[in-house]
XYZ file of C-alpha atoms in Angstrom:
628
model
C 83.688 -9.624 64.282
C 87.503 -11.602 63.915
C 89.903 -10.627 66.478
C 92.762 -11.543 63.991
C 95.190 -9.099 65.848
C 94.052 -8.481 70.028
C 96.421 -5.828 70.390
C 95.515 -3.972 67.533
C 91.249 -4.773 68.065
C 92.156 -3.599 71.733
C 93.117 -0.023 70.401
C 90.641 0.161 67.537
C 87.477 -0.686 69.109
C 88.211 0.486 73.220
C 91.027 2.710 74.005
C 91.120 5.002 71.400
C 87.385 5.491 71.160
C 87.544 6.000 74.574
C 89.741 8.566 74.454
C 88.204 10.337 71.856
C 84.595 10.408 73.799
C 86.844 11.584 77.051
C 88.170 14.472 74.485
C 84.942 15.406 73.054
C 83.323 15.394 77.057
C 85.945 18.222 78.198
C 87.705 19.465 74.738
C 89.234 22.335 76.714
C 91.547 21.033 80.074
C 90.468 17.160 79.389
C 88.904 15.007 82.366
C 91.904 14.681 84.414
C 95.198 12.822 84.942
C 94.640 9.018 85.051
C 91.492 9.651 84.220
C 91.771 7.093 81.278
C 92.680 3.973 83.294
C 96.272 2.348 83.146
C 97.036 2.598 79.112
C 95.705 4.590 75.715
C 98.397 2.976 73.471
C 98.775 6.046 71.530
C 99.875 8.879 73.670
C 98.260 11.632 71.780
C 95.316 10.493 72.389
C 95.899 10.294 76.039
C 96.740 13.759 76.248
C 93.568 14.928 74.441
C 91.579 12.805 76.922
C 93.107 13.570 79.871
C 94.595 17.234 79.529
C 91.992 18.513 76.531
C 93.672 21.120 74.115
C 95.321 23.256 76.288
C 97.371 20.091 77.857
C 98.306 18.727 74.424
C 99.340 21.696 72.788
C 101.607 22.608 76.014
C 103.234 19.272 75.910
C 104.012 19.714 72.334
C 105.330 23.416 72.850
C 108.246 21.709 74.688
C 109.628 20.003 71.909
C 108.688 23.012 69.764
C 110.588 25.215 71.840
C 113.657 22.900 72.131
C 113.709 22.515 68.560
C 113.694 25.858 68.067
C 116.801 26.270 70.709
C 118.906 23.393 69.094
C 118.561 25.010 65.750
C 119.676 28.307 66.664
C 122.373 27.127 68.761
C 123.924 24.268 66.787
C 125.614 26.632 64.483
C 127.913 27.691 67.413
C 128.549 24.385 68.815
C 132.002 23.595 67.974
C 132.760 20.692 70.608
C 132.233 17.200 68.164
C 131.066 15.252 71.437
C 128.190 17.968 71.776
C 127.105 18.461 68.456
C 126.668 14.851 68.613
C 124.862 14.525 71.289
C 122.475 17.061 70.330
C 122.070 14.910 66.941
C 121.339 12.141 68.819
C 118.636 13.597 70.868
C 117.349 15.213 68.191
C 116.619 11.752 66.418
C 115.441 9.808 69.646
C 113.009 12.627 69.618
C 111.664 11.743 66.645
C 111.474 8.239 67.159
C 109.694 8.476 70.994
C 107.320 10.926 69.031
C 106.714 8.290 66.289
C 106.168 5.698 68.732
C 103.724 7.816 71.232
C 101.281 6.988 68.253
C 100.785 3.489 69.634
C 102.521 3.411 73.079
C 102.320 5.600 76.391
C 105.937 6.130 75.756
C 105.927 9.519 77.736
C 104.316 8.067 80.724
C 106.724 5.521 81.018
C 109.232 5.666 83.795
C 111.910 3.597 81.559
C 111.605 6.541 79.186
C 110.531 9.544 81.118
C 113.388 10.274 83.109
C 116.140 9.328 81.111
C 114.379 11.626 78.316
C 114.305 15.131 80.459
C 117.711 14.107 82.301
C 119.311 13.688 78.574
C 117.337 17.013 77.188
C 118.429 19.060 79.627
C 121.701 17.747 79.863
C 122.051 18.507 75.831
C 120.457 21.759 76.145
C 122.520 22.909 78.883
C 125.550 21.941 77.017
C 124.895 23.627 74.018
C 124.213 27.051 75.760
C 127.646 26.988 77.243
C 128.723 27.424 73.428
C 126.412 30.237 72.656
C 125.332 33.861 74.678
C 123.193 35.138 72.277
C 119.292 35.876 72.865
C 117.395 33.110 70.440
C 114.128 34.731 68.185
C 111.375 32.653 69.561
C 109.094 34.706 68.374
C 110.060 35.232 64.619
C 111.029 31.405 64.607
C 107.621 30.624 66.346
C 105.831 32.557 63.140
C 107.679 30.962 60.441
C 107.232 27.583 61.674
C 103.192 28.021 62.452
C 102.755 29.791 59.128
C 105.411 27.099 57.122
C 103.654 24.732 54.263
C 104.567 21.508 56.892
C 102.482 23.190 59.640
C 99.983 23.914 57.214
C 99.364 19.855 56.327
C 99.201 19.604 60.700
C 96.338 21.747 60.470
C 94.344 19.954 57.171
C 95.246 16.663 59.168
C 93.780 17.875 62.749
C 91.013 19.644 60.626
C 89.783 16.521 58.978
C 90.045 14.534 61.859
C 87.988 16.684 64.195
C 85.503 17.545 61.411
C 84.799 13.735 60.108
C 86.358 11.053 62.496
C 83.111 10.954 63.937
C 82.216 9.189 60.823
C 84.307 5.935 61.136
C 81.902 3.875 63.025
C 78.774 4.197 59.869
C 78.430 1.035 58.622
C 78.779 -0.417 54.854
C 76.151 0.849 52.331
C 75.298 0.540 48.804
C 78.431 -0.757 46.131
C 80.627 -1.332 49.628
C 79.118 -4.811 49.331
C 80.244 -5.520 46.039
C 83.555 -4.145 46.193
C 84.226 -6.138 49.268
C 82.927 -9.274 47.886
C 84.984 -8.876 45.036
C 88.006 -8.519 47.819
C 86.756 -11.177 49.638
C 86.766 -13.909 47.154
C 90.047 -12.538 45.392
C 93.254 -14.318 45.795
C 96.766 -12.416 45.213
C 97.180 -13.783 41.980
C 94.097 -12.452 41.052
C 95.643 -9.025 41.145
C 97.506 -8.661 38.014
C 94.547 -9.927 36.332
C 92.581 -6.719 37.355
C 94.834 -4.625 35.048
C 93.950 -6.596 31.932
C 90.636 -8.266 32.614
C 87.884 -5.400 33.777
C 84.844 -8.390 33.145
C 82.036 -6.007 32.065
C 83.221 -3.729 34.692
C 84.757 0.007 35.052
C 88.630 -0.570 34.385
C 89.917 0.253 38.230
C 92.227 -1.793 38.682
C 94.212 0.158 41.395
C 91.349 0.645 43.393
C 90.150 -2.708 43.035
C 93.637 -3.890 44.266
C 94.109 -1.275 47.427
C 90.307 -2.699 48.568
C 91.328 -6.028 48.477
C 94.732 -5.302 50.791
C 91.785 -3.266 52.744
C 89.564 -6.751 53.143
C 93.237 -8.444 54.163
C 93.448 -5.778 57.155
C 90.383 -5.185 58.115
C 87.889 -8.216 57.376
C 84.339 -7.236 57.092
C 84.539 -3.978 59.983
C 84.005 -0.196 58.565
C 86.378 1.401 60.767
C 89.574 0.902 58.702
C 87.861 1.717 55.290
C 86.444 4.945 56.510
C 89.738 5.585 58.311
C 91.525 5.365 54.572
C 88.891 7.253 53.156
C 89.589 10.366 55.664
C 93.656 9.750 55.403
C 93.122 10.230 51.313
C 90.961 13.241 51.914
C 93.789 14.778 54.001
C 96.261 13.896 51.308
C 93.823 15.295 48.796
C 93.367 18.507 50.777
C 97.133 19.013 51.076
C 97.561 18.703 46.940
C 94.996 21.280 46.919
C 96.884 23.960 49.334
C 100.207 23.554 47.614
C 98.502 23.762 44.029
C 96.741 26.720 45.406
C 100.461 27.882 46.863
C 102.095 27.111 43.217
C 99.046 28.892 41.354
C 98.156 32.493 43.394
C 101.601 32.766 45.607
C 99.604 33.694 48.188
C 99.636 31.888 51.439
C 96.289 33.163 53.169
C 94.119 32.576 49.767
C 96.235 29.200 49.653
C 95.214 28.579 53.371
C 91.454 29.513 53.002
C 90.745 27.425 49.649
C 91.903 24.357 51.281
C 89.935 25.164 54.669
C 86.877 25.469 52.324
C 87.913 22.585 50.226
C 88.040 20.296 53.637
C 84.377 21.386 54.990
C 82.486 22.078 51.546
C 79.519 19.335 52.266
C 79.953 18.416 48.775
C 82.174 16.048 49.392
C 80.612 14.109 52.106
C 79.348 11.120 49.413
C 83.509 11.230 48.984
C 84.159 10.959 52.166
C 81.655 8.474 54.066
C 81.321 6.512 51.003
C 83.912 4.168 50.690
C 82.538 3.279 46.871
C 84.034 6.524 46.151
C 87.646 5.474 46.245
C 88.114 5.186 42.960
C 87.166 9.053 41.976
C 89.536 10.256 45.382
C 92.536 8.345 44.448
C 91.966 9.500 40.783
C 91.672 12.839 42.189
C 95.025 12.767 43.777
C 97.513 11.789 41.306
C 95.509 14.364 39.021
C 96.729 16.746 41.779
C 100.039 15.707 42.356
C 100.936 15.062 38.306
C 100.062 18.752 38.110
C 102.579 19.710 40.872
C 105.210 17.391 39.639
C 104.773 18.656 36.502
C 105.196 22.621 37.379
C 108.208 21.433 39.110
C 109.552 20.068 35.577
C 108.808 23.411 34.268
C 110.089 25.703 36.694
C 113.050 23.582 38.105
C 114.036 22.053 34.945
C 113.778 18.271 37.341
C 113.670 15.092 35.557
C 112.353 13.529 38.715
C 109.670 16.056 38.383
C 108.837 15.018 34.844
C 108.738 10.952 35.300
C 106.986 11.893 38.270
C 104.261 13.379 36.843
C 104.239 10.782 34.073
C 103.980 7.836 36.902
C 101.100 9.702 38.667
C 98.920 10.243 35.756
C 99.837 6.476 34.921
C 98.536 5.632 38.309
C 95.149 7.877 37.389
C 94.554 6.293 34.544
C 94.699 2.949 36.740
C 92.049 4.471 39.340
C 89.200 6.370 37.155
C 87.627 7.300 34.274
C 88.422 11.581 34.918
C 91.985 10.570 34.259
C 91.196 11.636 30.639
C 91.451 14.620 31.478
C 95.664 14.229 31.947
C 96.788 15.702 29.130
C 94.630 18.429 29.207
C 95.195 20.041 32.611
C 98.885 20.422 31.603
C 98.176 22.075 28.795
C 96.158 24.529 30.871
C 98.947 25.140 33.403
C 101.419 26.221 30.489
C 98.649 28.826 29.197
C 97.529 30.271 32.433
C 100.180 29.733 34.899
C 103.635 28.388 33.410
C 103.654 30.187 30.090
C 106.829 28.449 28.598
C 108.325 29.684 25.521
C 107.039 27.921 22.534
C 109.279 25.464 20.652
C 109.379 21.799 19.860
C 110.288 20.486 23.546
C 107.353 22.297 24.894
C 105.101 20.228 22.271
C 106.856 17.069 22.954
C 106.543 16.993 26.950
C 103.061 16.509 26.448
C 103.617 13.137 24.562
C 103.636 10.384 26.897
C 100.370 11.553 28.408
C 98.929 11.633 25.182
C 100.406 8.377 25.045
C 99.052 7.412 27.992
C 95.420 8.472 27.207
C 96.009 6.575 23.425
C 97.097 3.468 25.585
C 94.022 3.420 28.103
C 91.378 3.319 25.651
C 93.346 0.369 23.745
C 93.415 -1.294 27.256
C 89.545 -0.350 28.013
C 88.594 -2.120 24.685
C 90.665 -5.257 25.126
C 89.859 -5.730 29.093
C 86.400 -5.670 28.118
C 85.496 -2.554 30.394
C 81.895 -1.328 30.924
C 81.692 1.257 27.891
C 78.425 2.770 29.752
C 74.724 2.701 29.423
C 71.430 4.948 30.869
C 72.657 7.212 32.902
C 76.435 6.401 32.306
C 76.119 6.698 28.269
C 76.290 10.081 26.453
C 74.104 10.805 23.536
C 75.163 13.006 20.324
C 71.966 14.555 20.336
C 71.718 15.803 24.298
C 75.775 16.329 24.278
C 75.796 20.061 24.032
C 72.682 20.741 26.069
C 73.819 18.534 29.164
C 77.457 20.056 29.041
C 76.265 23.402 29.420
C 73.057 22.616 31.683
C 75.211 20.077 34.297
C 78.479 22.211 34.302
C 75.374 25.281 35.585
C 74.389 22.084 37.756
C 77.993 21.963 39.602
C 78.433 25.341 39.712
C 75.571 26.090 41.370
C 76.074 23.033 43.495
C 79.163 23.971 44.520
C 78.093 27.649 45.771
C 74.826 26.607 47.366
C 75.332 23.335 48.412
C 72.734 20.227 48.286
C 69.837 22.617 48.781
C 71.163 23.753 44.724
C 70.040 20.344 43.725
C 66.456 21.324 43.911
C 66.043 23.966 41.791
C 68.575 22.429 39.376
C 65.724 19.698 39.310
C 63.302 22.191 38.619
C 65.091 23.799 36.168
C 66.191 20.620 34.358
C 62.798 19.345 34.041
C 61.367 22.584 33.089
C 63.611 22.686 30.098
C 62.870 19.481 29.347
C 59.143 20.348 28.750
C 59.467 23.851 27.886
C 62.585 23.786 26.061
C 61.141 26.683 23.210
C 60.859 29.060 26.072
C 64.754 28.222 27.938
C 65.809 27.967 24.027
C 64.958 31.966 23.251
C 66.138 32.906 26.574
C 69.423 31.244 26.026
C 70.151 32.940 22.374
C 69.042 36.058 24.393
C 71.816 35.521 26.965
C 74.415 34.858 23.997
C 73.867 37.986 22.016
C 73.879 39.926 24.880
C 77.220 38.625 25.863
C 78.193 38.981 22.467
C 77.330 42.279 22.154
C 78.856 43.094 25.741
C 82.001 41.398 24.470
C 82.193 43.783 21.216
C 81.469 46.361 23.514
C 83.991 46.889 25.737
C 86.375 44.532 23.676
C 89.342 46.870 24.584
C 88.460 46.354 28.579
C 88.000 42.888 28.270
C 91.360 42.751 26.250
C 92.967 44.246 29.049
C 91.374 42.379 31.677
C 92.123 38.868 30.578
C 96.038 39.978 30.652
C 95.675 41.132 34.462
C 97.922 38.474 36.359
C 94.811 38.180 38.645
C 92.289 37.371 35.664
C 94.354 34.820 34.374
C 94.664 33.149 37.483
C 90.523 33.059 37.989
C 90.318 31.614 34.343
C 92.577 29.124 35.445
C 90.262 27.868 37.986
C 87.198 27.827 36.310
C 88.692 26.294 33.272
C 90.183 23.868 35.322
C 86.955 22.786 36.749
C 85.198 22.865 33.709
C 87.776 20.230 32.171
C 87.725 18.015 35.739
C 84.251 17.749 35.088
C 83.815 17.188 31.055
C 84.005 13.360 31.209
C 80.889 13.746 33.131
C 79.065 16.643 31.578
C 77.549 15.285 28.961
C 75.722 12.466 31.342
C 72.219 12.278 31.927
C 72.631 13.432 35.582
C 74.749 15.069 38.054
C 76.238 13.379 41.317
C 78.245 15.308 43.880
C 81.182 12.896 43.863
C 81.867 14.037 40.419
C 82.290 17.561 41.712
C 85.445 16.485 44.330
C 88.476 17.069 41.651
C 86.922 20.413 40.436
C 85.831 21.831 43.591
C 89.748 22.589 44.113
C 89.465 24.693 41.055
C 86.193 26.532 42.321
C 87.372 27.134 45.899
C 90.310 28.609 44.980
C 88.566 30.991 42.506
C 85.828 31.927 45.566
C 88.679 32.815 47.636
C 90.407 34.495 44.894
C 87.216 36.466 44.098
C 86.589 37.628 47.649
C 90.076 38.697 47.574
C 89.701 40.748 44.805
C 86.130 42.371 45.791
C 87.510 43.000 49.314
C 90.839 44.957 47.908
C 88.258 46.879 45.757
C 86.064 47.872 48.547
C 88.552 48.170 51.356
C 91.519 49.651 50.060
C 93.566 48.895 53.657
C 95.379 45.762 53.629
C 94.868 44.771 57.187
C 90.986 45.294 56.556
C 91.324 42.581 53.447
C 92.957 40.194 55.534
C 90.609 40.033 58.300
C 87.820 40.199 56.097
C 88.696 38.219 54.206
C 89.459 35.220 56.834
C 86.020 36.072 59.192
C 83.719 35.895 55.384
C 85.721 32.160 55.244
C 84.799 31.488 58.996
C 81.690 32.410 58.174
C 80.871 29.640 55.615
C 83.584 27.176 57.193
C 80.842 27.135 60.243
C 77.915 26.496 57.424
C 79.502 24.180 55.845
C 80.462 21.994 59.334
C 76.984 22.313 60.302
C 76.006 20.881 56.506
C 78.646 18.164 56.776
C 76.997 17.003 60.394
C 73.969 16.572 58.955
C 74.776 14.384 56.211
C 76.985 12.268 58.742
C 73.830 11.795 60.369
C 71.964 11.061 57.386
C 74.798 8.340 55.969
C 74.862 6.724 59.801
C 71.273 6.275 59.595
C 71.672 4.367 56.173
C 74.370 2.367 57.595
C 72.442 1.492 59.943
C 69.786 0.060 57.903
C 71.502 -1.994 55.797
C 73.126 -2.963 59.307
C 69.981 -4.085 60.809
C 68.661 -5.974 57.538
C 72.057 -7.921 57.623
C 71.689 -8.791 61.465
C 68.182 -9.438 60.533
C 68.613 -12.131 58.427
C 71.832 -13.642 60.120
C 70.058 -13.873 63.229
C 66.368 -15.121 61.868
C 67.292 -16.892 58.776
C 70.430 -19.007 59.000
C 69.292 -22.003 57.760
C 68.908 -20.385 54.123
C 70.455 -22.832 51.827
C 71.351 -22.529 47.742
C 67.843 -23.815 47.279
C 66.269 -21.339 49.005
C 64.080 -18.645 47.007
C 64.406 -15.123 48.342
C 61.999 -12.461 47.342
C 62.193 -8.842 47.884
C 59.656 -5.923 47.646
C 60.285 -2.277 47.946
C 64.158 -2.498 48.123
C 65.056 0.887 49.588
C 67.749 3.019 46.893
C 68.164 5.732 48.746
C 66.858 7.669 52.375
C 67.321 11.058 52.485
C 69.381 11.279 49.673
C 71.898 8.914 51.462
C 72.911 5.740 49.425
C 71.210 2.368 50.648
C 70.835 -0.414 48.318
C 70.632 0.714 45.092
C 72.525 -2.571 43.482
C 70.103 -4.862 45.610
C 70.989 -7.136 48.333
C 73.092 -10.054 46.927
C 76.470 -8.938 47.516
C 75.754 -8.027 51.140
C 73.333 -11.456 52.226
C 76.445 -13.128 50.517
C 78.840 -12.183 53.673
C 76.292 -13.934 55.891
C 75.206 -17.327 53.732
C 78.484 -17.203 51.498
C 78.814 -21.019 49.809
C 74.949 -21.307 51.018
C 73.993 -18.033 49.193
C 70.624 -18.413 48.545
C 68.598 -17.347 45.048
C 67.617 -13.527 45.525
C 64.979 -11.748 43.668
C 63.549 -7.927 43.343
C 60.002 -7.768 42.401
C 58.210 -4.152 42.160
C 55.118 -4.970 44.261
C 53.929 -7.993 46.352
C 51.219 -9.403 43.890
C 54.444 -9.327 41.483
C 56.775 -12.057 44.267
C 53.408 -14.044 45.086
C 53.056 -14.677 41.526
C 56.772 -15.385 40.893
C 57.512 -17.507 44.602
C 54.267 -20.006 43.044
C 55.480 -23.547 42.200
C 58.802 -22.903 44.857
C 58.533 -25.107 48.032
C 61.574 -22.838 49.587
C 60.653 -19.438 49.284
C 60.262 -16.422 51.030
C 58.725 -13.141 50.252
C 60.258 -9.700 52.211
C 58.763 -6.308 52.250
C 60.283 -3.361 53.038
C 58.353 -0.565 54.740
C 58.845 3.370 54.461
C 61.310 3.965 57.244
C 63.015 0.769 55.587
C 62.306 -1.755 58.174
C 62.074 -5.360 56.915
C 59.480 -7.970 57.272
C 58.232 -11.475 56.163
C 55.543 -11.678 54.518
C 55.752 -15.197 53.165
């Protein structure tokens, strides 16, 4: 480890940790003033250490409370010198509360008493200008129930559910992405956008890694601190889409609590690999919202908004395909503009866009897919509707899903007459349904609420097409569209609960303990797979340390041989793209020759007639050994 910046390694790697273990010891009243020795250097922090929740949130109910006062109050203050003053106070606020993030300020007797003197010295004066009793309470309400308190919570929510997180080491395409960082210059950058060399065209999040490796070198904690910052930006998109779509705040507020905690997402989350798909995921997100503000608001901004953030998709990930489409769904379902020729000709420059990214795919010479990552005309239809039951299901029952949708995937696969009659069986009974009751259903799909649901579903279905018709499923795929699904579940239990309960107040709280309910599930889930990704960081850890403490004298002539590479433990990446991006951090210009073999007799045979070599086994539990 590089200390390139002391005062910044002091915070990362000793306060702040220690703050957050004195936090977690006593999360309710803290261990005690002082308790943290002389400095935190973030103030916050401090308070959750040494005062627990009940300190923290009192401290910040001052400021709450005097915001409240000045706001009710300034509209009476007539007096130029006061109204300034309270200005004034209000912005040094601000900036003291900006700056507690990396200084005591508040313990600071150069700040501390000048602050209080000067607050209640402004207060004071502004009361003398008005006698009227201030709403605390109906002002306390609005602002704990506003959309800005609302991204608070999704911040303090992912931070308590996965900052635990930031410590797992590197696994699996990490290494390559950093090495790719680490032996990129600036002027390499532009190149990215124009040159993908055999690679996925990702040029933005090839860029944003390599201003990553500038920061933080070759230590996790910054990359998995960016990956939880994008899944609180993420998670906010998906409460004020959910706020645009069902104008409901509590359905709004539950989707993105389940959207935070659904275990799904963990590979998005403590796999920094996944970067690419989350920042995708985001301007997908935001376009949309820029885009209903177009619509409803009439706002140019809105418009070349949207058109820069599905520019910077494109830039990020393959799902950006979808672009065009997901517009076209929010006019049907949600926006329902009249028809005419500007309605046809907003959607232009994304189809432009999408025109434009396969020219530049074709030209940058950008991996066009094979195996896995290939579709094939003949399994196309078959995979679409097989995976998209795959995500579904994985996104209602979790990882556990994965199993049957094994079963059932390789059942089909060998007795595909069988799932082929039960399948037309399905169909004509739907059809028949359908014909049916073709009035009902008629009058269903018009229902505001129906709509809405079809939205959702739809909407995942299309987040997830690029990746239908592969040859597998992989949570990460599921991250854009699980916004779609959990605001349909929420929707849906909405829905059942106003048909069973009838009483309002009943809904509501039934509606939030049923989201408790699987909120605690899904926490539970998403410790368990921390575990599971820390214990794969930690063996690709150890095999590093291994060979930079035993093997440093490897040169360029040296002859590597590997046995039993571990892919994958406990369905936690490892190394599935072999070892030669991570050995490279250790023996860099001396990187010696590395080989996979698929059994022992295989590397004896090949290491025969090499002076330098050395055979390595991996065991079971993924422990490392010489053998030669």
């Amino acid at each position: 480890a590089y200390a390139l910046d002391i005062s910044f390694t002091t915070r990362f790697q000793a306060e702040w940790p220690r703050d957050w273990q004195a936090f977690l010891s006593s999360p309710i009243f803290g261990t005690g003033y002082s308790s943290l020795t002389l400095a935190s250097d973030n103030d916050y922090l401090r308070a959750l250490g040494e005062t627990g929740l009940v300190g923290t949130l009192s401290f910040f109910f001052i400021f709450i409370i005097l915001g409240i006062a000045m706001a009710n109050v300034l509209k009476s203050v007539k007096d130029p010198i006061t109204r300034a003053l309270l200005f004034g106070l209000a912005g040094g606020v601000i900036g003291l509360l900006s700056n507690a993030v990396l200084i005591d300020v508040f313990e600071s007797s150069k700040v501390a008493e000048a602050l209080w003197i000067f607050l209640g010295i402004g207060l004071g004066a502004a009361k003398l200008y008005h006698k009227e009793p201030i709403p605390y309470k109906k002002s306390l309400v609005a602002l704990f129930t506003s959309p800005a308190m609302m991204c608070v919570y999704i911040v303090i929510l992912v931070v308590i559910a996965f900052v635990s997180s930031i410590n797992n080491f590197f696994v699996a395409d990490d290494f390559t992405w950093l090495h790719w960082a680490a032996t990129a210059t600036t002027s390499d950058l532009p190149k990215y956008f124009i040159q993908s060399q055999d690679f996925f065209y990702r040029p933005l999040a090839k860029s944003l890694t390599y201003f990553l490796y500038m920061i933080f070198s070759f230590q996790p904690q910054g990359y998995h601190l960016t990956s939880i910052f994008l899944h609180m930006v993420m998670a906010s998109g998906v409460f004020f889409l959910a706020l645009k779509v069902s104008r409901n705040k509590l359905v709004s507020a539950l989707a993105t609590f389940l959207f935070i905690l659904h275990p799904i997402h963990t590979e998005n989350i403590f796999w920094f690999s996944t970067l690419s798909d989350n920042l995708s995921s985001i301007f997908i997100i935001y376009m949309m919202l820029a885009f209903m503000r177009f619509r409803e608001k009439k706002s140019i901004i809105g418009y070349i908004l949207a058109i820069l953030f599905g520019l910077l998709a494109f830039a990020s990930y393959e799902i950006a395909v979808i672009v065009p489409f997901v517009l076209i769904l929010l006019d049907i379902f949600i926006l329902k503009p009249k028809r005419n020729k500007n309605l046809y000709l907003s959607y232009v420059p994304f189809f432009i866009l999408l025109g434009l990214y396969f020219v530049v795919r074709v030209t940058s010479h950008a991996f066009s897919g094979g195996g896995d990552y290939s579709y094939h005309l003949s399994h196309i239809l078959p995979n679409i509707f097989g995976n998209f039951f795959g995500y579904t299901g994985m996104f209602l029952g979790g990882m556990p899903f994965v199993q049957l949708y094994t079963f059932l995937r390789n059942g089909l696969r060998s007795e595909w007459i069988y799932f082929s009659i039960i399948l037309i069986l399905l169909v004509v009974y739907l059809y028949w349904m359908l014909k049916s009751y073709r009035h009902r259903v008629k009058t269903l799909l018009q229902q505001k609420e129906t709509q809405l649901l079809l939205f959702c579903v739809i909407f995942a279905f299309v987040a997830l097409l690029p990746f239908l018709p592969l040859g597998n499923i992989a949570p990460r795929y599921l991250y854009l569209a699980s916004a779609g699904f959990s605001i349909a579940l929420v929707h849906t239990l909405r829905l059942l609960f106003v048909a069973w309960l009838k009483i309002p107040r009943y809904v509501f709280y039934s509606l939030i303990v049923v989201c408790l309910v699987l909120g605690v599930v899904y926490y539970a889930s998403d410790l368990q797979e921390q575990r599971q990704w820390q214990k794969s960081g930690e063996l690709t850890q150890n095999t590093l340390v291994y060979f930079r403490k035993n093997y440093s004298g490897f040169t360029t002539k040296s002859n590597l041989y590997f046995v039993n590479i571990p892919i994958t433990q406990n369905n936690t990446w490892v190394f599935p793209v072999g070892l030669v991006d991570g050995l490279w951090f250790i023996y860099r210009d001396h990187m010696p020759q590395v080989h996979e073999e698929s059994s022992l007799k295989n590397a004896f045979s090949a290491s025969n007639g090499h002076r330098d070599s050395y055979i390595f086994e991996f065991d079971g539990q993924g422990n490392i050994t010489q053998v030669k």
